[in-house]
Coordinates of C-alpha atoms in Angstrom, one line a residue:
X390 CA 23.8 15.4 -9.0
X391 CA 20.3 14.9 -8.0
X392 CA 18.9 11.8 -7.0
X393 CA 15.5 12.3 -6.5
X394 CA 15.0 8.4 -4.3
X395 CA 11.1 9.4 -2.6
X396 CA 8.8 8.2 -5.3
X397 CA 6.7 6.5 -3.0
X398 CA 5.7 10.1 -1.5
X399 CA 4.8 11.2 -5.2
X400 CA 6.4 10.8 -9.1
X401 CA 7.9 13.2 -11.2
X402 CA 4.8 13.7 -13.8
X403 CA 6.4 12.2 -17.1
X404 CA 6.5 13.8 -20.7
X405 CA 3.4 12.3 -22.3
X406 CA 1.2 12.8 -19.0
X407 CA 2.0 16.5 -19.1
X408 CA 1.4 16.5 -22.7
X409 CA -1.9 15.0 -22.4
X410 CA -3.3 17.6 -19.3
X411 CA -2.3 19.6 -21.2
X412 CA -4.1 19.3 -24.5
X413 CA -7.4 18.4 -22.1
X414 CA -7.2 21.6 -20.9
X415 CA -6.9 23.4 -24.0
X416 CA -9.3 21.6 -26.5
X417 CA -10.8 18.6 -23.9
X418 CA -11.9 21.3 -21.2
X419 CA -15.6 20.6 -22.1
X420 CA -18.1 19.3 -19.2
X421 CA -18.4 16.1 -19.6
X422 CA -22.1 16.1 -18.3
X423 CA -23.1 18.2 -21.4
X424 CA -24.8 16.4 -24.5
X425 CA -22.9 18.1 -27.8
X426 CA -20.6 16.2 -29.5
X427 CA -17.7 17.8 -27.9
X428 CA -19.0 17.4 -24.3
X429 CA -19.7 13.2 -25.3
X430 CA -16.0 13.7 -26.8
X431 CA -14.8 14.4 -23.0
X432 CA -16.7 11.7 -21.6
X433 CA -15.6 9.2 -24.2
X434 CA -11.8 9.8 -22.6
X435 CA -13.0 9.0 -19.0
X436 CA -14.2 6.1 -20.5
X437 CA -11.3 5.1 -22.1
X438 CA -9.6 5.8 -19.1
X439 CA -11.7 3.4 -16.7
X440 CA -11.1 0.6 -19.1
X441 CA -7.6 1.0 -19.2
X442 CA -8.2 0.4 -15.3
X443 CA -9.8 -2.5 -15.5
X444 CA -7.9 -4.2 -18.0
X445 CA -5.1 -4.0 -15.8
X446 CA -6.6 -5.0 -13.2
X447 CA -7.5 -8.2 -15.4
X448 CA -11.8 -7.6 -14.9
X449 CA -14.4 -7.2 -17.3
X450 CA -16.8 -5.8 -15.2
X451 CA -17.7 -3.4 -11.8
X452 CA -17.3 0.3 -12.1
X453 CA -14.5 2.5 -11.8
X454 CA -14.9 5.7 -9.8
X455 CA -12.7 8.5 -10.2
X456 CA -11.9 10.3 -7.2
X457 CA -9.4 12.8 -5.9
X458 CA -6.5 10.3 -5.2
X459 CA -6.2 7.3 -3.1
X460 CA -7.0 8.8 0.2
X461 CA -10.5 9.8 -0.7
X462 CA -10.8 6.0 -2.8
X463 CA -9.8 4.5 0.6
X464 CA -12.3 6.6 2.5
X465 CA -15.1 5.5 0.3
X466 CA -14.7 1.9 0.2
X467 CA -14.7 2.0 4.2
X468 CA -17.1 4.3 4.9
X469 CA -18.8 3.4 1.5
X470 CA -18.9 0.2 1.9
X471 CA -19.9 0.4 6.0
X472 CA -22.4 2.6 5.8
X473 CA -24.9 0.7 2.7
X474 CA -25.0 -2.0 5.4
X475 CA -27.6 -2.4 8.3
X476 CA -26.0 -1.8 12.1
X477 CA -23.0 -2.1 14.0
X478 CA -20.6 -4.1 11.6
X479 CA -17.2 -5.8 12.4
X480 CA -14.1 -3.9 10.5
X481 CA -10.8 -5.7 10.1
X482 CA -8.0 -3.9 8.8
X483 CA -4.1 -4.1 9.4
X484 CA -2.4 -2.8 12.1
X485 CA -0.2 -1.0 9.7
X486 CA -2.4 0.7 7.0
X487 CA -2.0 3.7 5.3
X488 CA -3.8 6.7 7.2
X489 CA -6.3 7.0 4.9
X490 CA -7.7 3.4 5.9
X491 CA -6.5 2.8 9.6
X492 CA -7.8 6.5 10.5
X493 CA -11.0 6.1 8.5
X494 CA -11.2 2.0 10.2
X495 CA -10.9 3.9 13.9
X496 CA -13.5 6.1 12.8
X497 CA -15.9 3.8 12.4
X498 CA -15.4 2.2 15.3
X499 CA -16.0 5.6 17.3
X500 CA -19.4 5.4 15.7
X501 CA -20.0 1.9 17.0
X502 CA -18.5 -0.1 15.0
X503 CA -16.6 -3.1 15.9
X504 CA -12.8 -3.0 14.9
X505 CA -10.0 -5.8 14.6
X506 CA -6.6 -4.6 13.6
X507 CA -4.2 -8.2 12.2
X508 CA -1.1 -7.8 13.5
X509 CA 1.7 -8.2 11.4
X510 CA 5.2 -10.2 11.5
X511 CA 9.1 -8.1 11.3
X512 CA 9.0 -8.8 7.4
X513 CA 5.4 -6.6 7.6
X514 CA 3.3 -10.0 6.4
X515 CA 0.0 -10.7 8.5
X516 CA -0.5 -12.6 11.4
X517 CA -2.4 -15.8 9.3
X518 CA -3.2 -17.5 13.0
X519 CA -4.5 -14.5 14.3
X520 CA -6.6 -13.9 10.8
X521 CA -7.9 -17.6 11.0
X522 CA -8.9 -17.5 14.2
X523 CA -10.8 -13.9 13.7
X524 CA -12.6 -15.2 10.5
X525 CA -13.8 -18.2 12.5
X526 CA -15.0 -16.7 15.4
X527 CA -16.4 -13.4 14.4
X528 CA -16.3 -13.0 10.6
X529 CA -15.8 -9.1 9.6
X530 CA -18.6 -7.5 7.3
X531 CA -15.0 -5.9 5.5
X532 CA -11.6 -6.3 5.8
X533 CA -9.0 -3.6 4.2
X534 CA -5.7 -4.5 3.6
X535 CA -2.8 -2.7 1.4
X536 CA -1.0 -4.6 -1.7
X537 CA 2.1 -3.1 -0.7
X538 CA 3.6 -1.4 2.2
X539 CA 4.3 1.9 1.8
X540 CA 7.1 2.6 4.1
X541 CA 8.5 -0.8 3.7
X542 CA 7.2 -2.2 0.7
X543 CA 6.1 -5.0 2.7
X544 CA 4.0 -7.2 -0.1
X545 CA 0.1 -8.9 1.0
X546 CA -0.4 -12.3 0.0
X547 CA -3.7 -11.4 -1.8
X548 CA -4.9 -14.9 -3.3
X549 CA -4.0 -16.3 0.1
X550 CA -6.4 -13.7 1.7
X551 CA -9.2 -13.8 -0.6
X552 CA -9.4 -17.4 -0.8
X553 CA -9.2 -17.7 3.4
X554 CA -11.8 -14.8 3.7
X555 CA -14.1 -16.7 0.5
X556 CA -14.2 -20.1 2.8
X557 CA -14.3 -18.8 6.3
X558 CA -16.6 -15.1 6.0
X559 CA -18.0 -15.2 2.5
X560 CA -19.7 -12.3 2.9
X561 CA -16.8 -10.1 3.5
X562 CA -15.8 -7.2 1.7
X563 CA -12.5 -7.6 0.4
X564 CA -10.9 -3.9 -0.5
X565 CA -7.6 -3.7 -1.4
X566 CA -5.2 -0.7 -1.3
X567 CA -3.4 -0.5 -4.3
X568 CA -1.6 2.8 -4.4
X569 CA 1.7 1.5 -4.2
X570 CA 1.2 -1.7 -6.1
X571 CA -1.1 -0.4 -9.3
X572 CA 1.3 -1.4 -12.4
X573 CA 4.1 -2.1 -10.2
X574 CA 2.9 -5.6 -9.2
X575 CA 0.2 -7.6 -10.8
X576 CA -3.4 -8.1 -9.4
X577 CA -6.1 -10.1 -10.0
X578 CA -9.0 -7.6 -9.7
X579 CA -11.1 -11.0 -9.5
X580 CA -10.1 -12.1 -6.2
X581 CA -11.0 -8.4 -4.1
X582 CA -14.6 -6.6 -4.1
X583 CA -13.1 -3.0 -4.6
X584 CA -9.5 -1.5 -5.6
X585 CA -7.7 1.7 -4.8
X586 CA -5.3 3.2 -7.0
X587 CA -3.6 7.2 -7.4
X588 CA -2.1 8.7 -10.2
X589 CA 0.4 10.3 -8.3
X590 CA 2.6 7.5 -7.7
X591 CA 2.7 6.1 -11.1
X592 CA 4.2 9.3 -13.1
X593 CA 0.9 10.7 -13.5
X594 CA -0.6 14.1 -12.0
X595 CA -1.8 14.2 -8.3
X596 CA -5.4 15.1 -8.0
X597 CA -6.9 12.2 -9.2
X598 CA -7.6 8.2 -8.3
X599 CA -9.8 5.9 -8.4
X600 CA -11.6 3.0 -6.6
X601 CA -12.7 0.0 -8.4
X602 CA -16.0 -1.6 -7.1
X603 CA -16.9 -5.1 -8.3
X604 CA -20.5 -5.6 -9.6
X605 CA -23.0 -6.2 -7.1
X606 CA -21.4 -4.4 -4.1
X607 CA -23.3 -1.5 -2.4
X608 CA -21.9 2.0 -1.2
X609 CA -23.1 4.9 0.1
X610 CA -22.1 7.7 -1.6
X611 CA -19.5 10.0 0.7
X612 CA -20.2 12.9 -1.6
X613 CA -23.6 14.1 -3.1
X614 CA -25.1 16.7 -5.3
X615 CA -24.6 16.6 -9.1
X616 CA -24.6 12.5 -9.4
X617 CA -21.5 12.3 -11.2
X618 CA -20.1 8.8 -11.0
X619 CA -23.2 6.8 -11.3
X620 CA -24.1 9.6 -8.0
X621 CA -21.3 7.4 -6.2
X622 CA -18.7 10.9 -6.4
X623 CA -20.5 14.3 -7.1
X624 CA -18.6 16.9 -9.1
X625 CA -17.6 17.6 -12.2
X626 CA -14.9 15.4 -13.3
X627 CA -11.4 16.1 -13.4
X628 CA -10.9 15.3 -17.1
X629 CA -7.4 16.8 -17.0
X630 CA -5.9 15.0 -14.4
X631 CA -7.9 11.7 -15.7
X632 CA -5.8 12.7 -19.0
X633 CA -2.7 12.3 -17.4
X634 CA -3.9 9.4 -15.4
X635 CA -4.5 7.4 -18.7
X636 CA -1.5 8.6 -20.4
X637 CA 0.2 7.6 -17.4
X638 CA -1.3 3.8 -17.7
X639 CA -0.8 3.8 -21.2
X640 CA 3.4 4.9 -21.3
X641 CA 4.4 2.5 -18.1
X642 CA 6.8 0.5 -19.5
X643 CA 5.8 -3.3 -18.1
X644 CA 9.6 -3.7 -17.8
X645 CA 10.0 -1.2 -15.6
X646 CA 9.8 -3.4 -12.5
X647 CA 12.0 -5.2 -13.1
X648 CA 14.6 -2.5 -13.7
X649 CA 13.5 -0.8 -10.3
X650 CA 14.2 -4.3 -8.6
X651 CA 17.1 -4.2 -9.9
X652 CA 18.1 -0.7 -8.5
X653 CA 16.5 -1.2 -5.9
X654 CA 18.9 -4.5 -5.0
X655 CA 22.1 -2.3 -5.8
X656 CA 20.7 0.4 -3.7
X657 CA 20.7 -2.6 -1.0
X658 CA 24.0 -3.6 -1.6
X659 CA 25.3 -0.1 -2.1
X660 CA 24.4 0.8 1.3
X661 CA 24.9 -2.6 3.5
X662 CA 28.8 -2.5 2.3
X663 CA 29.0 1.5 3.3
X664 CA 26.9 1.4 6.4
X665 CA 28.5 -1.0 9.1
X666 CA 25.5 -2.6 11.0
X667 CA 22.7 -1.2 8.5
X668 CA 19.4 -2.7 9.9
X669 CA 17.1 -3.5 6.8
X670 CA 13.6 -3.2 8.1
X671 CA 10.7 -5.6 6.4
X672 CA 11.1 -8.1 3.9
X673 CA 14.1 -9.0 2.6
X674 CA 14.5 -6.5 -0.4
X675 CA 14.2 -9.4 -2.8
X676 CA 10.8 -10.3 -1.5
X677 CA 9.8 -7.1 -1.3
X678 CA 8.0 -4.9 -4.2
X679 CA 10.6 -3.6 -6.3
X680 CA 10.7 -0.1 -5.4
X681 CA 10.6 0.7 -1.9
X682 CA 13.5 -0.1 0.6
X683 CA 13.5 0.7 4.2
X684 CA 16.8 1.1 6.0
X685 CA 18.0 1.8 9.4
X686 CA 21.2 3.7 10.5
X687 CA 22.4 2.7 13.8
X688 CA 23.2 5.6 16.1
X689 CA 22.2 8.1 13.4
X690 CA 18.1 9.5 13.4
X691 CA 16.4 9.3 10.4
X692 CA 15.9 12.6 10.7
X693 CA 19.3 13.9 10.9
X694 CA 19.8 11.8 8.2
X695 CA 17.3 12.9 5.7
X696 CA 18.6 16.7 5.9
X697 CA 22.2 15.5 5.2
X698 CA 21.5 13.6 2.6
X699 CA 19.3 16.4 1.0
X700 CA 22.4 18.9 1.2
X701 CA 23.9 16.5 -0.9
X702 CA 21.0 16.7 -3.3
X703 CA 19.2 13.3 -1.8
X704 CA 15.8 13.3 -1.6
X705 CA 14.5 10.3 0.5
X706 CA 12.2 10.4 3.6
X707 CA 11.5 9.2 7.1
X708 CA 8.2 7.1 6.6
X709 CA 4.8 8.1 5.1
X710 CA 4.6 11.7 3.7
X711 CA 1.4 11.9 4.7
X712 CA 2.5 11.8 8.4
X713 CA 6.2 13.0 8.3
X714 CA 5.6 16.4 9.8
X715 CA 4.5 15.2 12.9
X716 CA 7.7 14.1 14.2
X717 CA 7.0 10.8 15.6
X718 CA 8.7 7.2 15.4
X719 CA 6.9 5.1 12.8
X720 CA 4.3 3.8 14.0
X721 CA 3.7 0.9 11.2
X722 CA 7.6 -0.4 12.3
X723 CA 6.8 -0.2 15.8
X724 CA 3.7 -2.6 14.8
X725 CA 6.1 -4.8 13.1
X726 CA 8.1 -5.5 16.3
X727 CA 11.2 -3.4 15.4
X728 CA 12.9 -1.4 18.5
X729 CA 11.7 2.1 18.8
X730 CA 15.8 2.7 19.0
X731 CA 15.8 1.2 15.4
X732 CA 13.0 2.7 14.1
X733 CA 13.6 6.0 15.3
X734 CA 16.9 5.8 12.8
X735 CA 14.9 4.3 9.4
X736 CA 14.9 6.1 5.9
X737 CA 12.8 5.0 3.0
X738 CA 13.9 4.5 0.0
X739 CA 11.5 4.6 -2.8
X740 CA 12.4 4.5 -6.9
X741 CA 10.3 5.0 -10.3
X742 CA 10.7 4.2 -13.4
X743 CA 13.0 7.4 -14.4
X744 CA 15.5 6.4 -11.7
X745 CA 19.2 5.3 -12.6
X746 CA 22.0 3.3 -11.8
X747 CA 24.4 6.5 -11.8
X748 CA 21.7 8.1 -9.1
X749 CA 22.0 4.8 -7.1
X750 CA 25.1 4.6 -6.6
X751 CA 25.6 8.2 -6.1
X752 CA 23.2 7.9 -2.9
X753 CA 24.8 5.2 -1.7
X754 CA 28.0 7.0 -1.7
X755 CA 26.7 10.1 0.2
X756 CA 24.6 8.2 2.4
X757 CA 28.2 5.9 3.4
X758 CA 30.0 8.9 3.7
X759 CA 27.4 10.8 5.4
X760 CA 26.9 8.2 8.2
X761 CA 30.6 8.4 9.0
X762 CA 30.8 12.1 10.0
X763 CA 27.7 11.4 12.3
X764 CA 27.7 8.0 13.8
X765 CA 30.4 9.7 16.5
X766 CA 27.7 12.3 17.5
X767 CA 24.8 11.6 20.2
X768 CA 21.9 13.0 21.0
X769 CA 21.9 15.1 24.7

């Protein structure tokens, strides 16, 4: 068997998302800059596509800007959103953000601006104290903060935030990464000022995302020439992989999450009867978002792990895939306060909508038995 458990790294592209790439390709492939009828055809589907967006993001205005995924939509909203305003600004951001934000927030601050990074508690939920006492003191031109963890699914109070940041710094910027929240877990698109989201990790193809920007807010462009995107992202569009983006929107079952909690619970259970002293790292996984469990195995690397479990046909990871080559503890559960000794033995867990309860429970088998064989051996 093949239980495929690292969703949160990317999806298996379903049925109807292939199907409708593919038909862009071979009858949609016009440019949807061109004026005939079948050029206008092609841009009516990105259009369709961006209200899909919003109406799940539960807005009836702003503009939705297609971009390559959710690390280039994270990259313009900070440098975007930075840059249309005059001088040094103050940038608050989590002290365990994505790469795309945290790298682009450190950035910034090389170029003179100011940075704050909000520390966070062991269930991954921020420092509220130290957030209070920021916003009153020196209130941030932006603040960036992630819906959902994505090593340890980790989930943001975002009312709570908004309405702190609307009565102590107004004038803030409140983006949101959404990459591993979008259809997943509900948002009000009403209480933030932009919105990143990636095809990718919803069944859909990678390539393509998109960063909602609420009416009124300025950016500077990141990428010029053509003027696609209301000149906010040159380039010809990718109508193929906004195709599968849409179909993706359109086929997610809104039951879904509730079926991966579900899994994701057993998978929980599963492995904390198998694994003796099993450290769960983050929120307990019933307050957690309902596909993404982080796990410790004492005495055992993550590492060592992960290749076990993958002979078995296991597919899981040690943290971010976006930083897993480089061989290094994770550095958003050191943040958290967990031991580097702890740490340095997590796997993540991550499920989508086309996982089952036969793959569950078949992880949780080889992962029990797994751990066994190498709990006895140490590292020299």
């Amino acid at each position: 068997m093949i239980a495929y458990l690292d969703n949160s790294a990317t999806t298996r592209p379903s049925q109807p998302v292939i199907e409708a790439m593919t038909q862009a390709m071979r009858e949609g492939f016009y440019n949807p800059s061109s004026l005939y009828a079948p050029a206008m055809a092609a841009e009516k589907a990105l259009n369709r596509c961006r209200a899909a967006i919003q109406s799940a993001l539960k807005v009836d205005q702003g503009r939705v800007i297609f971009t390559s995924g959710g690390t280039e939509a994270n990259n313009l909203a900070l440098f975007g959103g930075v840059g249309a305003m005059h001088g040094p600004q103050h940038v608050m951001v989590s002290a365990v953000e994505h790469p795309s934000v945290l790298a682009a927030a450190q950035a910034l601050e090389k170029e003179g601006h100011r940075l704050t990074l909000l520390r966070v508690d062991r269930a991954g939920q921020l420092d509220w104290e130290q957030l209070e006492s920021v916003l009153t003191r020196d209130p941030p031109a932006l603040v960036s903060v992630m819906q959902v963890n994505n090593e340890t699914g980790a989930v943001s109070d975002i009312p709570r935030l908004s309405a702190m940041l609307r009565a102590l710094a107004p004038q803030a910027l409140l983006h949101v990464d959404g990459v591993q929240a979008f259809l997943r877990l509900p948002i009000d698109g009403n209480l933030v000022d932009m919105y990143t989201l990636s095809g990718h990790k919803i069944m859909g193809p990678k390539g393509i995302g998109a960063l909602w920007v609420r009416r009124g807010v300025r950016l500077l462009p990141r990428q010029i020439g053509g003027g696609q995107e209301g000149e906010y992202r040159s380039g010809t569009e990718n109508t193929p992989g906004i195709a599968g983006l849409l179909a993706a929107i359109q086929t997610m079952d809104p039951q879904a999450p509730a079926a991966m909690m579900a899994m994701k619970l057993r998978l929980a259970q599963g492995l904390l009867q198998r694994v003796p002293g099993l450290v769960i790292n983050g929120p307990d996984p019933k307050l957690g978002a309902p596909h993404i469990l982080n796990a410790s195995f004492p005495g055992v690397r993550g590492e060592v792990m992960l290749h076990a479990l993958e002979g078995e046909g296991v597919y899981v990871s040690t943290g971010s895939a976006c930083s897993s080559k480089k061989r290094k503890v994770s550095g958003v559960l050191l943040s958290m306060g967990i031991p580097a000794g702890v740490a340095e033995g997590a796997l993540r867990f991550s499920l989508a909508a086309d996982n089952d309860c036969a793959q569950i429970d078949y992880a949780c088998e080889k992962a029990g038995a797994l751990y066994q064989a190498l709990k006895g051996f140490r590292r020299k």
